[in-house]
CSV table of N, CA, C and O in Angstrom, one decimal:
chain,number,residue,atom,x,y,z
T,1,MET,N,-15.2,-17.5,-1.7
T,1,MET,CA,-14.9,-17.5,-3.3
T,1,MET,C,-14.3,-17.2,-4.2
T,1,MET,O,-12.9,-16.5,-3.2
T,2,SER,N,-14.7,-16.7,-4.9
T,2,SER,CA,-12.6,-16.4,-5.6
T,2,SER,C,-12.0,-14.8,-5.6
T,2,SER,O,-13.4,-14.1,-5.7
T,3,ILE,N,-11.1,-14.3,-5.1
T,3,ILE,CA,-10.8,-13.5,-5.2
T,3,ILE,C,-10.4,-12.6,-7.0
T,3,ILE,O,-11.5,-11.1,-6.5
T,4,LYS,N,-11.0,-13.2,-7.1
T,4,LYS,CA,-11.7,-12.2,-8.7
T,4,LYS,C,-13.2,-11.9,-8.7
T,4,LYS,O,-13.7,-11.0,-9.5
T,5,GLN,N,-14.2,-12.1,-7.8
T,5,GLN,CA,-15.1,-11.8,-7.4
T,5,GLN,C,-14.9,-10.7,-6.6
T,5,GLN,O,-16.0,-10.4,-6.4
T,6,LYS,N,-14.0,-10.0,-6.4
T,6,LYS,CA,-14.1,-9.5,-5.2
T,6,LYS,C,-14.4,-8.1,-5.5
T,6,LYS,O,-14.3,-7.3,-6.8
T,7,SER,N,-16.1,-7.0,-5.1
T,7,SER,CA,-15.7,-5.6,-5.7
T,7,SER,C,-14.9,-4.3,-4.7
T,7,SER,O,-14.3,-4.9,-4.1
T,8,VAL,N,-15.0,-3.2,-5.3
T,8,VAL,CA,-14.1,-2.3,-5.0
T,8,VAL,C,-14.6,-2.4,-3.8
T,8,VAL,O,-13.2,-1.9,-3.0
T,9,ALA,N,-15.5,-2.7,-3.4
T,9,ALA,CA,-15.4,-1.6,-1.7
T,9,ALA,C,-14.6,-3.5,-0.9
T,9,ALA,O,-14.0,-2.4,0.4
T,10,GLU,N,-14.9,-4.6,-1.3
T,10,GLU,CA,-14.2,-5.2,-0.7
T,10,GLU,C,-12.3,-5.2,-0.8
T,10,GLU,O,-11.5,-5.1,-0.1
T,11,LEU,N,-11.9,-4.9,-2.3
T,11,LEU,CA,-11.0,-4.8,-2.5
T,11,LEU,C,-10.2,-3.2,-1.4
T,11,LEU,O,-9.3,-3.6,-1.0
T,12,LEU,N,-11.1,-1.9,-1.6
T,12,LEU,CA,-10.4,-1.6,-0.7
T,12,LEU,C,-10.0,-2.3,1.0
T,12,LEU,O,-9.7,-0.9,1.7
T,13,GLN,N,-11.4,-3.4,1.2
T,13,GLN,CA,-10.9,-3.8,2.7
T,13,GLN,C,-9.7,-4.6,3.1
T,13,GLN,O,-8.8,-5.0,3.9
T,14,LEU,N,-8.9,-5.5,2.5
T,14,LEU,CA,-7.4,-5.7,1.3
T,14,LEU,C,-6.6,-5.3,2.6
T,14,LEU,O,-6.2,-3.9,2.3
T,15,THR,N,-5.8,-6.0,2.6
T,15,THR,CA,-4.2,-4.6,3.4
T,15,THR,C,-3.5,-4.7,1.4
T,15,THR,O,-3.7,-5.9,1.4
T,16,PRO,N,-2.5,-3.7,2.3
T,16,PRO,CA,-1.5,-2.8,1.9
T,16,PRO,C,-1.2,-4.6,0.8
T,16,PRO,O,-0.8,-4.4,-0.3
T,17,GLU,N,-0.5,-5.9,1.4
T,17,GLU,CA,0.0,-7.0,0.7
T,17,GLU,C,-1.7,-7.8,0.0
T,17,GLU,O,-1.0,-8.9,-1.3
T,18,GLY,N,-2.4,-8.0,0.6
T,18,GLY,CA,-3.2,-9.0,-0.3
T,18,GLY,C,-4.2,-7.8,-1.7
T,18,GLY,O,-4.7,-8.4,-2.5
T,19,ARG,N,-3.4,-6.5,-1.5
T,19,ARG,CA,-4.0,-5.8,-3.1
T,19,ARG,C,-2.4,-6.3,-3.3
T,19,ARG,O,-3.3,-6.3,-5.0
T,20,TYR,N,-1.7,-5.7,-3.3
T,20,TYR,CA,-0.7,-6.8,-4.4
T,20,TYR,C,-0.8,-7.9,-4.5
T,20,TYR,O,-0.8,-7.3,-6.3
T,21,ASP,N,-1.0,-8.4,-3.7
T,21,ASP,CA,-1.6,-10.1,-4.8
T,21,ASP,C,-1.6,-10.3,-5.8
T,21,ASP,O,-2.5,-10.6,-6.5
T,22,TYR,N,-3.3,-9.3,-5.6
T,22,TYR,CA,-4.7,-9.5,-6.5
T,22,TYR,C,-4.2,-7.9,-7.8
T,22,TYR,O,-4.7,-8.7,-8.9
T,23,MET,N,-3.6,-6.5,-6.9
T,23,MET,CA,-3.4,-6.6,-8.2
T,23,MET,C,-1.9,-7.5,-9.6
T,23,MET,O,-2.0,-7.7,-10.7
T,24,ILE,N,-1.0,-7.9,-8.7
T,24,ILE,CA,-0.2,-9.0,-10.2
T,24,ILE,C,-1.2,-11.0,-10.7
T,24,ILE,O,-1.4,-10.0,-11.5
T,25,GLU,N,-2.7,-10.2,-9.5
T,25,GLU,CA,-3.2,-12.4,-10.7
T,25,GLU,C,-4.5,-10.7,-11.2
T,25,GLU,O,-3.9,-11.8,-12.4
T,26,GLN,N,-5.1,-10.3,-11.7
T,26,GLN,CA,-5.8,-8.8,-12.8
T,26,GLN,C,-4.6,-8.9,-13.8
T,26,GLN,O,-4.8,-8.7,-15.2
T,27,VAL,N,-3.1,-8.1,-13.3
T,27,VAL,CA,-2.3,-7.7,-14.5
T,27,VAL,C,-2.4,-8.6,-15.3
T,27,VAL,O,-1.8,-9.0,-16.3
T,28,LYS,N,-1.4,-10.1,-14.9
T,28,LYS,CA,-1.2,-11.4,-15.6
T,28,LYS,C,-3.3,-11.9,-16.3
T,28,LYS,O,-2.5,-12.3,-17.5
T,29,ASN,N,-4.2,-11.9,-15.6
T,29,ASN,CA,-5.5,-12.7,-16.6
T,29,ASN,C,-5.3,-11.4,-17.2
T,29,ASN,O,-5.7,-11.6,-18.6
T,30,HIS,N,-5.3,-9.7,-17.2
T,30,HIS,CA,-6.0,-8.6,-18.7
T,30,HIS,C,-4.5,-8.2,-18.9
T,30,HIS,O,-4.5,-7.4,-19.6
T,31,LYS,N,-3.4,-8.6,-19.0
T,31,LYS,CA,-2.1,-8.8,-19.5
T,31,LYS,C,-2.5,-6.5,-19.5
T,31,LYS,O,-1.7,-5.7,-20.7
T,32,MET,N,-2.5,-5.9,-18.8
T,32,MET,CA,-2.6,-4.4,-18.9
T,32,MET,C,-2.4,-4.0,-16.9
T,32,MET,O,-2.9,-4.3,-16.1
T,33,ILE,N,-1.8,-2.8,-16.8
T,33,ILE,CA,-1.4,-2.1,-15.3
T,33,ILE,C,-2.1,-0.9,-16.5
T,33,ILE,O,-2.2,-0.8,-17.2
T,34,TRP,N,-2.4,-0.1,-14.6
T,34,TRP,CA,-2.8,1.6,-14.5
T,34,TRP,C,-2.3,2.3,-13.4
T,34,TRP,O,-2.0,1.4,-13.1
T,35,SER,N,-1.9,3.0,-14.2
T,35,SER,CA,-1.0,4.3,-13.7
T,35,SER,C,-1.9,5.8,-13.7
T,35,SER,O,-3.2,5.2,-14.5
T,36,LEU,N,-2.2,6.6,-13.6
T,36,LEU,CA,-2.5,7.5,-13.5
T,36,LEU,C,-1.9,8.9,-14.5
T,36,LEU,O,0.2,9.2,-13.8
T,37,GLN,N,-2.6,9.5,-15.3
T,37,GLN,CA,-1.1,10.8,-16.0
T,37,GLN,C,-2.6,12.0,-16.7
T,37,GLN,O,-4.2,11.8,-15.9
T,38,ASP,N,-2.2,12.9,-16.2
T,38,ASP,CA,-2.1,14.3,-16.5
T,38,ASP,C,-1.7,15.1,-17.2
T,38,ASP,O,-0.4,14.5,-17.9
T,39,SER,N,-1.2,16.3,-18.1
T,39,SER,CA,-1.4,17.0,-19.2
T,39,SER,C,0.4,17.0,-18.8
T,39,SER,O,0.7,17.2,-19.6
T,40,ASP,N,0.7,16.5,-17.7
T,40,ASP,CA,2.5,17.0,-17.7
T,40,ASP,C,3.0,15.4,-17.8
T,40,ASP,O,4.4,14.8,-17.5
T,41,GLY,N,2.3,14.1,-17.7
T,41,GLY,CA,2.7,13.0,-17.2
T,41,GLY,C,2.3,11.9,-16.8
T,41,GLY,O,1.3,12.3,-16.3
T,42,CYS,N,2.8,10.8,-16.1
T,42,CYS,CA,2.2,9.8,-14.8
T,42,CYS,C,2.1,11.1,-13.6
T,42,CYS,O,3.2,12.1,-13.3
T,43,VAL,N,1.5,10.2,-12.6
T,43,VAL,CA,1.7,10.7,-11.9
T,43,VAL,C,2.3,10.4,-11.0
T,43,VAL,O,3.0,9.0,-10.9
T,44,MET,N,2.9,11.6,-9.9
T,44,MET,CA,5.2,10.4,-9.0
T,44,MET,C,3.9,10.9,-7.4
T,44,MET,O,3.0,11.7,-7.2
T,45,LEU,N,4.2,10.1,-6.3
T,45,LEU,CA,4.0,10.3,-5.4
T,45,LEU,C,5.3,10.1,-4.5
T,45,LEU,O,6.2,9.3,-4.6
T,46,THR,N,6.2,11.0,-3.0
T,46,THR,CA,6.8,10.7,-2.7
T,46,THR,C,6.3,9.9,-1.6
T,46,THR,O,5.5,10.5,-0.5
T,47,THR,N,7.4,9.2,-0.7
T,47,THR,CA,7.1,8.9,0.8
T,47,THR,C,8.5,9.7,0.9
T,47,THR,O,9.0,10.2,0.3
T,48,GLU,N,8.7,9.1,2.2
T,48,GLU,CA,10.5,9.9,3.5
T,48,GLU,C,10.8,9.2,2.3
T,48,GLU,O,12.3,10.2,2.2
T,49,ASP,N,10.8,8.4,1.4
T,49,ASP,CA,12.0,7.2,0.9
T,49,ASP,C,12.6,7.2,-0.6
T,49,ASP,O,13.3,7.9,-0.9
T,50,GLU,N,11.1,7.4,-1.2
T,50,GLU,CA,11.3,6.9,-1.9
T,50,GLU,C,10.9,7.6,-3.3
T,50,GLU,O,9.1,8.5,-2.4
T,51,ASP,N,10.8,8.1,-4.4
T,51,ASP,CA,9.6,8.4,-6.0
T,51,ASP,C,8.8,7.8,-6.2
T,51,ASP,O,9.8,6.5,-6.7
T,52,CYS,N,7.9,7.7,-6.0
T,52,CYS,CA,7.0,6.3,-6.7
T,52,CYS,C,6.3,6.8,-8.0
T,52,CYS,O,5.3,8.0,-7.7
T,53,ILE,N,5.9,6.1,-9.2
T,53,ILE,CA,4.7,6.0,-9.6
T,53,ILE,C,3.9,4.4,-8.9
T,53,ILE,O,4.1,3.5,-9.0
T,54,PRO,N,2.7,6.0,-8.5
T,54,PRO,CA,1.0,4.5,-9.0
T,54,PRO,C,0.8,3.8,-9.6
T,54,PRO,O,0.6,4.1,-10.7
T,55,MET,N,0.1,2.7,-9.0
T,55,MET,CA,-0.2,0.9,-10.1
T,55,MET,C,-0.9,0.5,-9.5
T,55,MET,O,-0.9,0.1,-8.6
T,56,TRP,N,-2.4,0.8,-10.4
T,56,TRP,CA,-3.1,-0.6,-10.0
T,56,TRP,C,-3.8,-1.1,-10.7
T,56,TRP,O,-3.6,-1.3,-12.6
T,57,PRO,N,-5.2,-2.8,-10.9
T,57,PRO,CA,-5.1,-4.1,-11.2
T,57,PRO,C,-6.4,-3.3,-12.2
T,57,PRO,O,-6.2,-4.2,-13.5
T,58,SER,N,-6.5,-2.6,-12.4
T,58,SER,CA,-7.8,-2.0,-12.8
T,58,SER,C,-8.5,-0.8,-13.5
T,58,SER,O,-7.0,0.5,-13.2
T,59,GLU,N,-8.7,0.0,-14.9
T,59,GLU,CA,-9.1,1.7,-14.7
T,59,GLU,C,-10.0,1.7,-14.0
T,59,GLU,O,-10.1,4.0,-13.5
T,60,GLU,N,-11.7,1.0,-13.2
T,60,GLU,CA,-12.0,1.4,-12.1
T,60,GLU,C,-11.2,1.0,-11.1
T,60,GLU,O,-11.4,2.1,-9.9
T,61,THR,N,-10.0,1.3,-10.4
T,61,THR,CA,-9.5,1.5,-8.9
T,61,THR,C,-8.6,2.7,-9.2
T,61,THR,O,-8.5,3.3,-7.9
T,62,ALA,N,-7.7,2.8,-10.3
T,62,ALA,CA,-7.0,3.6,-11.0
T,62,ALA,C,-8.3,4.8,-10.9
T,62,ALA,O,-7.6,6.1,-9.9
T,63,ALA,N,-8.4,5.4,-11.3
T,63,ALA,CA,-10.0,6.6,-10.7
T,63,ALA,C,-10.3,6.4,-9.9
T,63,ALA,O,-10.8,7.6,-9.5
T,64,LEU,N,-10.7,5.5,-8.6
T,64,LEU,CA,-11.1,6.3,-7.8
T,64,LEU,C,-9.8,7.2,-7.0
T,64,LEU,O,-10.0,7.6,-5.7
T,65,TRP,N,-8.6,7.5,-7.8
T,65,TRP,CA,-7.6,8.1,-6.5
T,65,TRP,C,-7.1,9.5,-7.6
T,65,TRP,O,-6.9,10.3,-7.4
T,66,ALA,N,-8.4,9.5,-8.8
T,66,ALA,CA,-8.7,10.8,-9.8
T,66,ALA,C,-9.5,11.5,-8.6
T,66,ALA,O,-10.6,11.6,-9.6
T,67,VAL,N,-8.8,12.0,-7.3
T,67,VAL,CA,-10.0,13.4,-6.9
T,67,VAL,C,-9.5,13.9,-5.7
T,67,VAL,O,-7.9,14.0,-6.4
T,68,ASP,N,-9.6,14.9,-5.5
T,68,ASP,CA,-8.8,16.1,-5.1
T,68,ASP,C,-8.5,16.5,-5.9
T,68,ASP,O,-8.2,17.2,-6.8
T,69,ASP,N,-6.0,17.1,-5.1
T,69,ASP,CA,-5.8,17.0,-6.2
T,69,ASP,C,-5.8,16.4,-7.4
T,69,ASP,O,-4.1,17.3,-8.6
T,70,TRP,N,-6.0,16.0,-7.0
T,70,TRP,CA,-5.7,14.8,-9.0
T,70,TRP,C,-6.9,14.1,-9.6
T,70,TRP,O,-6.8,13.8,-10.2
T,71,LYS,N,-8.1,15.1,-9.9
T,71,LYS,CA,-9.1,15.8,-10.2
T,71,LYS,C,-8.8,15.3,-11.6
T,71,LYS,O,-9.5,15.3,-12.4
T,72,ASP,N,-8.0,15.9,-12.4
T,72,ASP,CA,-7.5,16.6,-13.7
T,72,ASP,C,-7.3,15.1,-14.2
T,72,ASP,O,-6.4,14.7,-15.4
T,73,CYS,N,-6.2,14.1,-13.4
T,73,CYS,CA,-5.9,13.0,-13.7
T,73,CYS,C,-6.8,11.8,-13.7
T,73,CYS,O,-8.3,11.7,-13.8
T,74,GLU,N,-6.8,11.5,-15.8
T,74,GLU,CA,-7.0,9.9,-16.3
T,74,GLU,C,-5.9,9.0,-16.2
T,74,GLU,O,-5.1,9.0,-16.4
T,75,PRO,N,-6.8,7.6,-16.0
T,75,PRO,CA,-7.1,6.1,-16.1
T,75,PRO,C,-5.8,6.0,-17.0
T,75,PRO,O,-6.2,6.8,-18.5
T,76,LEU,N,-4.3,6.0,-16.9
T,76,LEU,CA,-3.8,5.5,-18.1
T,76,LEU,C,-3.2,3.6,-17.7
T,76,LEU,O,-2.6,3.2,-17.6
T,77,ALA,N,-3.6,3.2,-20.1
T,77,ALA,CA,-3.4,2.1,-19.3
T,77,ALA,C,-1.7,1.6,-20.3
T,77,ALA,O,-1.9,1.5,-21.7
T,78,ILE,N,-1.4,0.4,-19.3
T,78,ILE,CA,0.2,0.3,-19.8
T,78,ILE,C,0.0,-1.3,-20.4
T,78,ILE,O,-0.3,-2.6,-19.6
T,79,PRO,N,0.3,-1.3,-20.9
T,79,PRO,CA,-0.3,-3.2,-22.3
T,79,PRO,C,1.2,-4.4,-21.1
T,79,PRO,O,2.5,-3.3,-20.8
T,80,LEU,N,0.8,-4.5,-20.3
T,80,LEU,CA,2.0,-6.2,-19.6
T,80,LEU,C,3.1,-5.7,-20.6
T,80,LEU,O,4.5,-5.9,-19.7
T,81,ASP,N,3.6,-6.2,-22.3
T,81,ASP,CA,4.3,-6.0,-22.1
T,81,ASP,C,5.5,-4.4,-22.3
T,81,ASP,O,6.8,-5.4,-22.3
T,82,GLU,N,4.4,-4.0,-22.9
T,82,GLU,CA,4.9,-2.7,-22.5
T,82,GLU,C,6.2,-2.5,-21.3
T,82,GLU,O,6.9,-2.2,-21.1
T,83,PHE,N,4.8,-2.1,-20.5
T,83,PHE,CA,5.4,-2.0,-18.6
T,83,PHE,C,6.6,-2.9,-18.9
T,83,PHE,O,7.7,-2.7,-18.3
T,84,GLN,N,7.0,-4.4,-18.9
T,84,GLN,CA,8.2,-4.7,-18.9
T,84,GLN,C,8.9,-4.5,-19.8
T,84,GLN,O,10.3,-4.7,-19.3
T,85,GLU,N,8.5,-4.7,-21.1
T,85,GLU,CA,10.0,-4.4,-22.3
T,85,GLU,C,10.3,-2.6,-21.8
T,85,GLU,O,12.2,-2.5,-21.8
T,86,ARG,N,9.5,-1.6,-21.0
T,86,ARG,CA,10.5,-0.4,-21.1
T,86,ARG,C,10.2,0.2,-19.4
T,86,ARG,O,10.5,0.8,-19.0
T,87,TRP,N,8.7,-0.2,-19.7
T,87,TRP,CA,8.7,1.1,-18.5
T,87,TRP,C,9.9,0.3,-16.8
T,87,TRP,O,9.7,1.2,-16.0
T,88,VAL,N,9.8,-1.1,-17.1
T,88,VAL,CA,10.6,-1.9,-15.9
T,88,VAL,C,11.7,-0.7,-15.6
T,88,VAL,O,13.0,-0.6,-14.6
T,89,SER,N,12.4,-0.7,-16.3
T,89,SER,CA,14.9,0.0,-16.9
T,89,SER,C,14.5,1.3,-16.9
T,89,SER,O,15.1,1.3,-16.5
T,90,GLY,N,12.9,1.8,-17.3
T,90,GLY,CA,13.2,3.0,-17.5
T,90,GLY,C,13.0,3.7,-15.5
T,90,GLY,O,13.8,4.8,-15.3
T,91,MET,N,11.8,3.4,-15.1
T,91,MET,CA,11.8,2.8,-14.4
T,91,MET,C,13.2,2.8,-12.8
T,91,MET,O,13.8,4.0,-12.2
T,92,GLU,N,13.9,1.8,-13.0
T,92,GLU,CA,15.4,2.0,-11.9
T,92,GLU,C,15.8,2.3,-12.6
T,92,GLU,O,16.6,2.8,-11.7
T,93,ASP,N,16.0,2.9,-14.4
T,93,ASP,CA,17.1,4.1,-14.6
T,93,ASP,C,17.4,6.2,-14.1
T,93,ASP,O,18.5,5.9,-13.7
T,94,ASP,N,15.8,5.5,-13.4
T,94,ASP,CA,14.8,7.0,-12.4
T,94,ASP,C,15.3,6.7,-11.5
T,94,ASP,O,14.3,7.5,-10.8
T,95,ASP,N,15.5,5.5,-10.7
T,95,ASP,CA,15.3,5.2,-8.9
T,95,ASP,C,14.1,5.5,-8.7
T,95,ASP,O,14.0,6.1,-8.2
T,96,LEU,N,13.3,5.1,-9.7
T,96,LEU,CA,11.4,5.6,-9.3
T,96,LEU,C,11.5,3.4,-9.2
T,96,LEU,O,11.1,2.6,-9.3
T,97,PHE,N,10.6,3.6,-8.0
T,97,PHE,CA,9.7,3.1,-7.2
T,97,PHE,C,7.9,3.0,-7.3
T,97,PHE,O,7.4,3.7,-8.4
T,98,ILE,N,7.7,1.0,-7.3
T,98,ILE,CA,6.6,1.0,-7.8
T,98,ILE,C,5.5,1.8,-5.9
T,98,ILE,O,5.1,0.8,-5.0
T,99,ALA,N,4.3,2.1,-6.2
T,99,ALA,CA,3.6,2.4,-5.1
T,99,ALA,C,2.7,1.3,-5.3
T,99,ALA,O,1.2,1.4,-6.6
T,100,VAL,N,2.0,-0.2,-5.6
T,100,VAL,CA,1.0,-0.4,-5.7
T,100,VAL,C,-0.5,-0.3,-4.8
T,100,VAL,O,-0.2,-1.0,-3.8
T,101,PHE,N,-0.9,0.4,-5.7
T,101,PHE,CA,-3.1,-0.3,-5.6
T,101,PHE,C,-3.0,0.6,-4.4
T,101,PHE,O,-3.1,0.0,-3.5
T,102,PRO,N,-2.3,1.6,-4.8
T,102,PRO,CA,-2.9,2.2,-3.8
T,102,PRO,C,-4.0,3.9,-3.4
T,102,PRO,O,-5.1,2.8,-3.8
T,103,VAL,N,-4.8,2.7,-2.0
T,103,VAL,CA,-6.5,4.1,-1.7
T,103,VAL,C,-5.6,4.8,-0.8
T,103,VAL,O,-4.9,5.5,0.0
T,104,GLN,N,-7.3,5.2,-0.6
T,104,GLN,CA,-6.8,7.3,0.1
T,104,GLN,C,-6.0,7.2,1.0
T,104,GLN,O,-4.8,7.5,1.9
T,105,GLU,N,-5.8,5.7,1.8
T,105,GLU,CA,-6.3,6.6,3.6
T,105,GLU,C,-4.1,5.2,3.8
T,105,GLU,O,-4.0,5.7,4.3
T,106,ASP,N,-3.8,4.5,2.9
T,106,ASP,CA,-2.9,3.5,2.7
T,106,ASP,C,-1.9,3.6,1.5
T,106,ASP,O,-2.0,3.7,0.0
T,107,LEU,N,-1.0,4.0,1.2
T,107,LEU,CA,-0.6,4.2,-0.1
T,107,LEU,C,0.5,2.4,0.3
T,107,LEU,O,0.3,2.2,-1.1
T,108,GLY,N,-0.2,2.2,0.3
T,108,GLY,CA,0.2,0.1,-0.3
T,108,GLY,C,1.6,-0.3,0.2
T,108,GLY,O,2.3,0.8,0.5
T,109,VAL,N,1.9,-1.0,-0.8
T,109,VAL,CA,3.4,-1.5,-0.7
T,109,VAL,C,4.5,-0.9,-1.3
T,109,VAL,O,4.0,-0.9,-3.3
T,110,VAL,N,5.7,-0.4,-0.5
T,110,VAL,CA,6.1,0.3,-1.9
T,110,VAL,C,7.3,-0.4,-2.4
T,110,VAL,O,7.4,-1.2,-1.8
T,111,VAL,N,7.7,-0.3,-3.9
T,111,VAL,CA,9.0,-1.7,-4.2
T,111,VAL,C,8.9,-1.2,-5.7
T,111,VAL,O,9.4,-1.4,-6.2
T,112,PRO,N,10.8,-1.4,-5.2
T,112,PRO,CA,11.2,-1.1,-6.8
T,112,PRO,C,10.6,-2.3,-8.3
T,112,PRO,O,9.8,-3.3,-8.1
T,113,PRO,N,10.4,-1.5,-9.2
T,113,PRO,CA,9.4,-1.9,-10.6
T,113,PRO,C,10.6,-3.7,-10.5
T,113,PRO,O,9.5,-4.1,-11.1
T,114,PHE,N,11.9,-3.6,-10.7
T,114,PHE,CA,11.4,-5.1,-11.1
T,114,PHE,C,10.6,-6.4,-10.4
T,114,PHE,O,11.2,-7.7,-10.4
T,115,GLU,N,10.8,-6.0,-9.0
T,115,GLU,CA,10.3,-7.3,-8.2
T,115,GLU,C,9.0,-7.5,-8.4
T,115,GLU,O,8.5,-8.6,-8.6
T,116,VAL,N,8.5,-6.6,-8.8
T,116,VAL,CA,6.9,-6.4,-9.7
T,116,VAL,C,7.1,-7.1,-10.8
T,116,VAL,O,5.6,-8.2,-11.3
T,117,ASP,N,8.1,-7.5,-11.6
T,117,ASP,CA,8.6,-7.8,-12.5
T,117,ASP,C,8.4,-8.7,-12.7
T,117,ASP,O,8.1,-10.3,-13.1
T,118,GLN,N,9.1,-10.1,-11.3
T,118,GLN,CA,9.6,-11.2,-11.0
T,118,GLN,C,8.8,-11.5,-10.5
T,118,GLN,O,8.0,-13.5,-11.0
T,119,ARG,N,7.8,-10.6,-10.3
T,119,ARG,CA,6.2,-11.3,-9.3
T,119,ARG,C,5.1,-11.8,-11.2
T,119,ARG,O,4.4,-12.9,-10.7
T,120,LEU,N,5.1,-10.6,-11.7
T,120,LEU,CA,4.6,-10.7,-13.0
T,120,LEU,C,4.9,-11.9,-13.8
T,120,LEU,O,3.8,-12.7,-14.8
T,121,THR,N,6.5,-12.3,-13.9
T,121,THR,CA,6.7,-13.8,-14.6
T,121,THR,C,7.0,-15.1,-13.8
T,121,THR,O,7.1,-16.1,-14.2
T,122,SER,N,6.3,-15.4,-12.5
T,122,SER,CA,6.2,-15.9,-11.9
T,122,SER,C,5.7,-17.1,-12.1
T,122,SER,O,4.5,-16.2,-12.8
T,123,LYS,N,5.2,-18.0,-12.0
T,123,LYS,CA,4.0,-19.2,-11.5
T,123,LYS,C,3.0,-18.9,-10.3
T,123,LYS,O,1.8,-19.1,-10.6
T,124,ASP,N,3.7,-18.8,-9.4
T,124,ASP,CA,3.5,-18.0,-8.0
T,124,ASP,C,3.2,-16.6,-8.3
T,124,ASP,O,4.0,-15.9,-7.4
T,125,THR,N,1.9,-16.5,-7.3
T,125,THR,CA,1.4,-15.2,-6.3
T,125,THR,C,1.5,-14.9,-5.3
T,125,THR,O,1.0,-14.2,-5.4
T,126,THR,N,1.8,-15.9,-4.4
T,126,THR,CA,1.3,-16.3,-3.8
T,126,THR,C,2.9,-15.5,-2.6
T,126,THR,O,1.8,-15.1,-1.4
T,127,LYS,N,3.5,-15.9,-3.1
T,127,LYS,CA,5.2,-15.2,-2.8
T,127,LYS,C,5.3,-14.2,-3.0
T,127,LYS,O,5.5,-13.5,-3.3
T,128,HIS,N,6.2,-13.3,-1.7
T,128,HIS,CA,6.6,-12.6,-1.6
T,128,HIS,C,7.8,-12.0,-1.2
T,128,HIS,O,8.4,-12.8,-1.4
């Protein structure tokens, strides 16, 4: 079965690395990456070591996070070229990381923006 046909329930069962691979594939295919925003701007998450902006492969998967404390948030579509031209350098300048496709029980892989950018511009989506 192609990874493109996975249901949301199946996606939620993937490992953090599996969700990372899936997100890279989907962003390459659809030329869009998703985050969440509220009236103050993009949602931020904090781990023990990093401040992160969560990002997802689709509006549907981003919306799954918009519950409880984040129920007032809306999915934010970021065109791939805008992400690569403005977001990557801006996040690097602000020392922000990306929480890749977090789900309720698992923050997912936390990586610097340039790593996501490198994977989006490479031909190989399976390499970590």
